[in-house]
Structures are given as C-alpha cells and as structure tokens.
mmCIF file of C-alpha atoms in Angstrom:
data_model
loop_
_atom_site.group_PDB
_atom_site.id
_atom_site.type_symbol
_atom_site.label_atom_id
_atom_site.label_comp_id
_atom_site.label_asym_id
_atom_site.label_seq_id
_atom_site.Cartn_x
_atom_site.Cartn_y
_atom_site.Cartn_z
ATOM 1 C CA MET K 153 -12.820 -9.197 3.492
ATOM 2 C CA ILE K 154 -11.740 -5.927 1.895
ATOM 3 C CA ILE K 155 -10.228 -3.539 4.442
ATOM 4 C CA VAL K 156 -9.444 0.109 3.685
ATOM 5 C CA ILE K 157 -7.207 2.136 5.997
ATOM 6 C CA THR K 158 -7.206 5.812 5.081
ATOM 7 C CA GLY K 159 -6.999 9.291 6.567
ATOM 8 C CA ASN K 160 -4.510 12.093 7.085
ATOM 9 C CA GLY K 161 -3.009 10.766 10.324
ATOM 10 C CA LYS K 162 0.050 8.656 11.002
ATOM 11 C CA GLY K 163 -0.593 4.949 11.404
ATOM 12 C CA LYS K 164 -1.973 3.522 8.170
ATOM 13 C CA THR K 165 1.150 1.579 7.293
ATOM 14 C CA THR K 166 1.716 0.713 10.940
ATOM 15 C CA SER K 167 -1.768 -0.781 11.086
ATOM 16 C CA SER K 168 -1.286 -2.813 7.919
ATOM 17 C CA ILE K 169 2.081 -4.099 9.167
ATOM 18 C CA GLY K 170 0.355 -5.184 12.366
ATOM 19 C CA GLN K 171 -2.174 -7.075 10.259
ATOM 20 C CA ILE K 172 0.686 -8.763 8.389
ATOM 21 C CA VAL K 173 2.356 -9.814 11.650
ATOM 22 C CA ARG K 174 -0.960 -11.160 12.970
ATOM 23 C CA ALA K 175 -1.552 -13.239 9.813
ATOM 24 C CA LEU K 176 2.029 -14.564 9.820
ATOM 25 C CA GLY K 177 1.574 -15.488 13.478
ATOM 26 C CA HIS K 178 -1.222 -17.813 12.329
ATOM 27 C CA ASN K 179 1.073 -19.351 9.669
ATOM 28 C CA GLN K 180 -0.837 -17.641 6.893
ATOM 29 C CA LYS K 181 0.747 -16.745 3.564
ATOM 30 C CA VAL K 182 0.959 -12.979 3.038
ATOM 31 C CA CYS K 183 1.767 -10.694 0.110
ATOM 32 C CA LEU K 184 2.704 -7.030 0.493
ATOM 33 C CA VAL K 185 2.710 -4.820 -2.595
ATOM 34 C CA GLN K 186 4.033 -1.354 -1.839
ATOM 35 C CA LEU K 187 4.015 1.871 -3.849
ATOM 36 C CA PHE K 188 5.971 5.104 -3.301
ATOM 37 C CA LYS K 189 8.093 3.767 -0.423
ATOM 38 C CA GLY K 190 11.568 3.654 -1.915
ATOM 39 C CA GLU K 191 13.546 0.536 -1.256
ATOM 40 C CA ASP K 192 15.406 -0.455 1.900
ATOM 41 C CA PHE K 193 14.707 2.965 3.457
ATOM 42 C CA TYR K 194 11.717 2.394 5.688
ATOM 43 C CA GLY K 195 12.365 0.318 8.780
ATOM 44 C CA GLU K 196 9.508 -2.053 8.041
ATOM 45 C CA GLN K 197 11.040 -2.953 4.681
ATOM 46 C CA LYS K 198 14.291 -3.993 6.316
ATOM 47 C CA ILE K 199 12.581 -6.471 8.628
ATOM 48 C CA LEU K 200 9.610 -7.617 6.533
ATOM 49 C CA THR K 201 11.765 -8.803 3.639
ATOM 50 C CA LYS K 202 13.384 -11.274 6.065
ATOM 51 C CA LEU K 203 10.152 -12.883 7.288
ATOM 52 C CA GLU K 204 9.104 -16.340 6.137
ATOM 53 C CA GLY K 205 5.638 -16.543 4.698
ATOM 54 C CA LEU K 206 5.701 -13.000 3.312
ATOM 55 C CA ASP K 207 6.258 -12.092 -0.323
ATOM 56 C CA PHE K 208 7.185 -8.422 -0.702
ATOM 57 C CA PHE K 209 7.024 -6.388 -3.917
ATOM 58 C CA SER K 210 7.813 -2.695 -4.382
ATOM 59 C CA PHE K 211 6.835 -0.606 -7.413
ATOM 60 C CA ALA K 212 6.853 3.096 -8.329
ATOM 61 C CA LYS K 213 9.371 3.729 -5.583
ATOM 62 C CA LYS K 214 9.252 7.520 -5.993
ATOM 63 C CA HIS K 215 6.201 9.777 -6.098
ATOM 64 C CA PRO K 216 6.516 12.838 -8.405
ATOM 65 C CA PHE K 217 5.340 15.134 -5.598
ATOM 66 C CA CYS K 218 8.419 14.224 -3.523
ATOM 67 C CA PHE K 219 10.904 13.624 -6.332
ATOM 68 C CA ARG K 220 10.843 16.273 -9.060
ATOM 69 C CA ASP K 221 12.947 14.126 -11.429
ATOM 70 C CA ILE K 222 10.119 11.577 -11.727
ATOM 71 C CA THR K 223 7.381 12.278 -14.270
ATOM 72 C CA LYS K 224 3.730 11.342 -14.051
ATOM 73 C CA GLU K 225 4.203 9.184 -17.158
ATOM 74 C CA GLN K 226 7.021 7.230 -15.467
ATOM 75 C CA THR K 227 4.892 6.749 -12.381
ATOM 76 C CA VAL K 228 1.882 5.547 -14.391
ATOM 77 C CA LYS K 229 4.141 3.044 -16.168
ATOM 78 C CA GLU K 230 5.575 1.788 -12.872
ATOM 79 C CA CYS K 231 2.098 1.548 -11.301
ATOM 80 C CA LYS K 232 1.014 -0.521 -14.311
ATOM 81 C CA GLN K 233 3.789 -2.953 -13.401
ATOM 82 C CA ALA K 234 2.169 -3.221 -9.969
ATOM 83 C CA THR K 235 -1.289 -3.916 -11.422
ATOM 84 C CA ASP K 236 0.255 -6.455 -13.808
ATOM 85 C CA LYS K 237 1.797 -8.173 -10.778
ATOM 86 C CA LEU K 238 -1.615 -8.192 -9.074
ATOM 87 C CA LYS K 239 -3.190 -9.777 -12.171
ATOM 88 C CA GLU K 240 -0.486 -12.457 -12.016
ATOM 89 C CA ILE K 241 -1.277 -13.008 -8.335
ATOM 90 C CA ILE K 242 -4.978 -13.444 -9.201
ATOM 91 C CA LYS K 243 -4.081 -16.333 -11.521
ATOM 92 C CA ASN K 244 -1.901 -18.125 -8.941
ATOM 93 C CA ASN K 245 -3.312 -16.784 -5.697
ATOM 94 C CA LYS K 246 -1.776 -18.620 -2.744
ATOM 95 C CA TYR K 247 -2.244 -15.861 -0.164
ATOM 96 C CA ASN K 248 -4.491 -15.515 2.853
ATOM 97 C CA LEU K 249 -3.754 -11.776 3.110
ATOM 98 C CA ILE K 250 -2.726 -9.266 0.455
ATOM 99 C CA VAL K 251 -1.745 -5.737 1.524
ATOM 100 C CA LEU K 252 -1.783 -2.979 -1.097
ATOM 101 C CA GLU K 253 0.227 -0.217 0.521
ATOM 102 C CA GLU K 254 -0.392 3.375 -0.692
ATOM 103 C CA PHE K 255 -2.731 2.278 -3.468
ATOM 104 C CA ASN K 256 -5.272 4.908 -2.380
ATOM 105 C CA ILE K 257 -2.659 7.506 -3.358
ATOM 106 C CA ALA K 258 -2.247 5.886 -6.782
ATOM 107 C CA ILE K 259 -5.991 6.164 -7.398
ATOM 108 C CA ARG K 260 -6.218 9.686 -5.974
ATOM 109 C CA ASP K 261 -3.366 10.951 -8.153
ATOM 110 C CA ASN K 262 -4.587 9.143 -11.296
ATOM 111 C CA PHE K 263 -1.630 6.769 -11.576
ATOM 112 C CA ILE K 264 -3.976 3.763 -11.507
ATOM 113 C CA GLU K 265 -7.485 3.820 -12.922
ATOM 114 C CA GLU K 266 -9.972 3.441 -10.075
ATOM 115 C CA ASP K 267 -12.327 0.919 -11.711
ATOM 116 C CA LEU K 268 -9.397 -1.275 -12.776
ATOM 117 C CA LEU K 269 -8.014 -1.429 -9.251
ATOM 118 C CA ILE K 270 -11.425 -2.066 -7.699
ATOM 119 C CA ASP K 271 -11.962 -4.941 -10.143
ATOM 120 C CA ILE K 272 -8.538 -6.363 -9.219
ATOM 121 C CA ILE K 273 -9.289 -6.023 -5.501
ATOM 122 C CA LYS K 274 -12.626 -7.824 -5.915
ATOM 123 C CA GLN K 275 -10.898 -10.684 -7.752
ATOM 124 C CA LEU K 276 -8.152 -10.915 -5.113
ATOM 125 C CA ASN K 277 -10.833 -10.952 -2.432
ATOM 126 C CA GLU K 278 -12.325 -14.151 -3.858
ATOM 127 C CA LYS K 279 -9.470 -16.080 -2.189
ATOM 128 C CA SER K 280 -7.788 -13.575 0.127
ATOM 129 C CA ASN K 281 -8.403 -10.828 2.606
ATOM 130 C CA VAL K 282 -7.214 -7.563 1.063
ATOM 131 C CA VAL K 283 -5.985 -4.439 2.877
ATOM 132 C CA VAL K 284 -5.668 -1.171 0.933
ATOM 133 C CA THR K 285 -3.912 1.792 2.537
ATOM 134 C CA GLY K 286 -3.142 5.423 1.791
ATOM 135 C CA ARG K 287 -4.633 8.858 2.239
ATOM 136 C CA GLY K 288 -7.700 9.894 0.327
ATOM 137 C CA ALA K 289 -9.522 6.613 -0.283
ATOM 138 C CA SER K 290 -12.113 7.086 -2.999
ATOM 139 C CA GLN K 291 -15.798 6.848 -2.155
ATOM 140 C CA LYS K 292 -16.146 4.014 -4.673
ATOM 141 C CA LEU K 293 -13.492 1.972 -2.860
ATOM 142 C CA ILE K 294 -15.013 2.794 0.525
ATOM 143 C CA ASP K 295 -18.387 1.572 -0.771
ATOM 144 C CA VAL K 296 -16.856 -1.734 -1.952
ATOM 145 C CA ALA K 297 -14.934 -2.326 1.296
ATOM 146 C CA ASP K 298 -16.217 -4.444 4.156
ATOM 147 C CA LEU K 299 -14.259 -2.539 6.806
ATOM 148 C CA VAL K 300 -12.978 1.038 6.617
ATOM 149 C CA SER K 301 -10.836 2.746 9.229
ATOM 150 C CA GLU K 302 -9.836 6.391 9.151
ATOM 151 C CA VAL K 303 -6.645 7.495 10.866
ATOM 152 C CA LYS K 304 -7.126 11.120 11.870
ATOM 153 C CA GLU K 305 -4.290 13.492 12.685
ATOM 154 C CA ILE K 306 -4.912 15.416 15.879
ATOM 155 C CA LYS K 307 -1.386 16.719 16.407
ATOM 156 C CA HIS K 308 1.957 16.040 14.714
ATOM 157 C CA PRO K 309 5.433 17.414 15.525
ATOM 158 C CA TYR K 310 6.111 17.985 11.805
ATOM 159 C CA ASN K 311 3.717 20.955 11.993
ATOM 160 C CA LYS K 312 6.130 22.570 14.475
ATOM 161 C CA GLY K 313 9.103 22.021 12.178
ATOM 162 C CA VAL K 314 10.338 18.786 13.776
ATOM 163 C CA PRO K 315 11.801 16.598 11.028
ATOM 164 C CA ALA K 316 10.711 12.996 10.478
ATOM 165 C CA GLN K 317 12.368 10.613 12.936
ATOM 166 C CA GLU K 318 13.946 7.304 12.035
ATOM 167 C CA GLY K 319 12.035 4.470 13.655
ATOM 168 C CA ILE K 320 8.883 6.601 13.964
ATOM 169 C CA GLU K 321 8.050 7.972 10.501
ATOM 170 C CA PHE K 322 10.384 5.781 8.441
#
C-alpha cells in the first residue's frame, strides 16, 4: 500500500510515527528516511533511533528556506543521496514499512524529480508498505497512492506569535 499524508496542518509526522510504532508493535521491520529534519533535534529522532526493528536515515538536514547558508544545489545533492539510499533499499528490501518523511516537500521544491521518486516508491511498494509525508503532495503522487490523508490546519498558536514548543512541534 502507498500512503500519502499531506496538508498544511500539524500532524503529518505524528501520524507517520504512529504508523511506525504500530508496525514495530507487530514485530515488523521498519525503515524511516527523513529529509529536512536536522539531526537529534526533534523529539521523535531521539527516541526512534533507539528502537529495535527500525532503521533510521536522515538526509538534507537543512532546507534552504529555513537556513540561508544552504544552497539549492547542495540540497539537490543531499536529496540525491537519499534517493540513492532508496535504490539500495530496493535491491535488499527487508522492510514491511518504509516511511519517507518530508519527501513531498522535496518534490514540491524541485530537489527530487517527481517521476524518479514515484518510480522508486512503486518499486519499494512491491515488497513494503510505503508512507510519504510532507505538505503539498503532487497530484501525480496522489493518483498513484492507495490511501491519501490531508491534515488541515484550523487554528495554530504560531499565527498569534506563540513560538514552537518543545515536545509539541519538535
């Protein structure tokens, strides 16, 4: 099954982490490949890296929109490392679930070519369930997916100037 979790609301990563926990609870082998999430900053990273049955990989740790010292060219190069890792996983796929965190962003911002990633996802899906998260999922990816959920923001304290809170947003 190919699952896409998209939308402008908070909860896409939280949902995918819940899916990881559920799969691990059934003694399934899980792979998480994350983009644009730094390293050892987000609370989920600190706990997930300690779990048995989960392989965790992080690439393109900084997005140029948030970090002005990172160029688009650097980000494209680092995202290519992620797709190279996914191609390696295809060859030796031992996973029941593969989560591609923030990959919708990589397509949206032209860091990963859409058709390439869709082809990779289809190949991964031959042996695994695949979850793809991030705002702005492309229509092509939505069309390929078996299940699509949209997380919609209704209200967020950030809009009133409240800064991100540890344990809630990161």
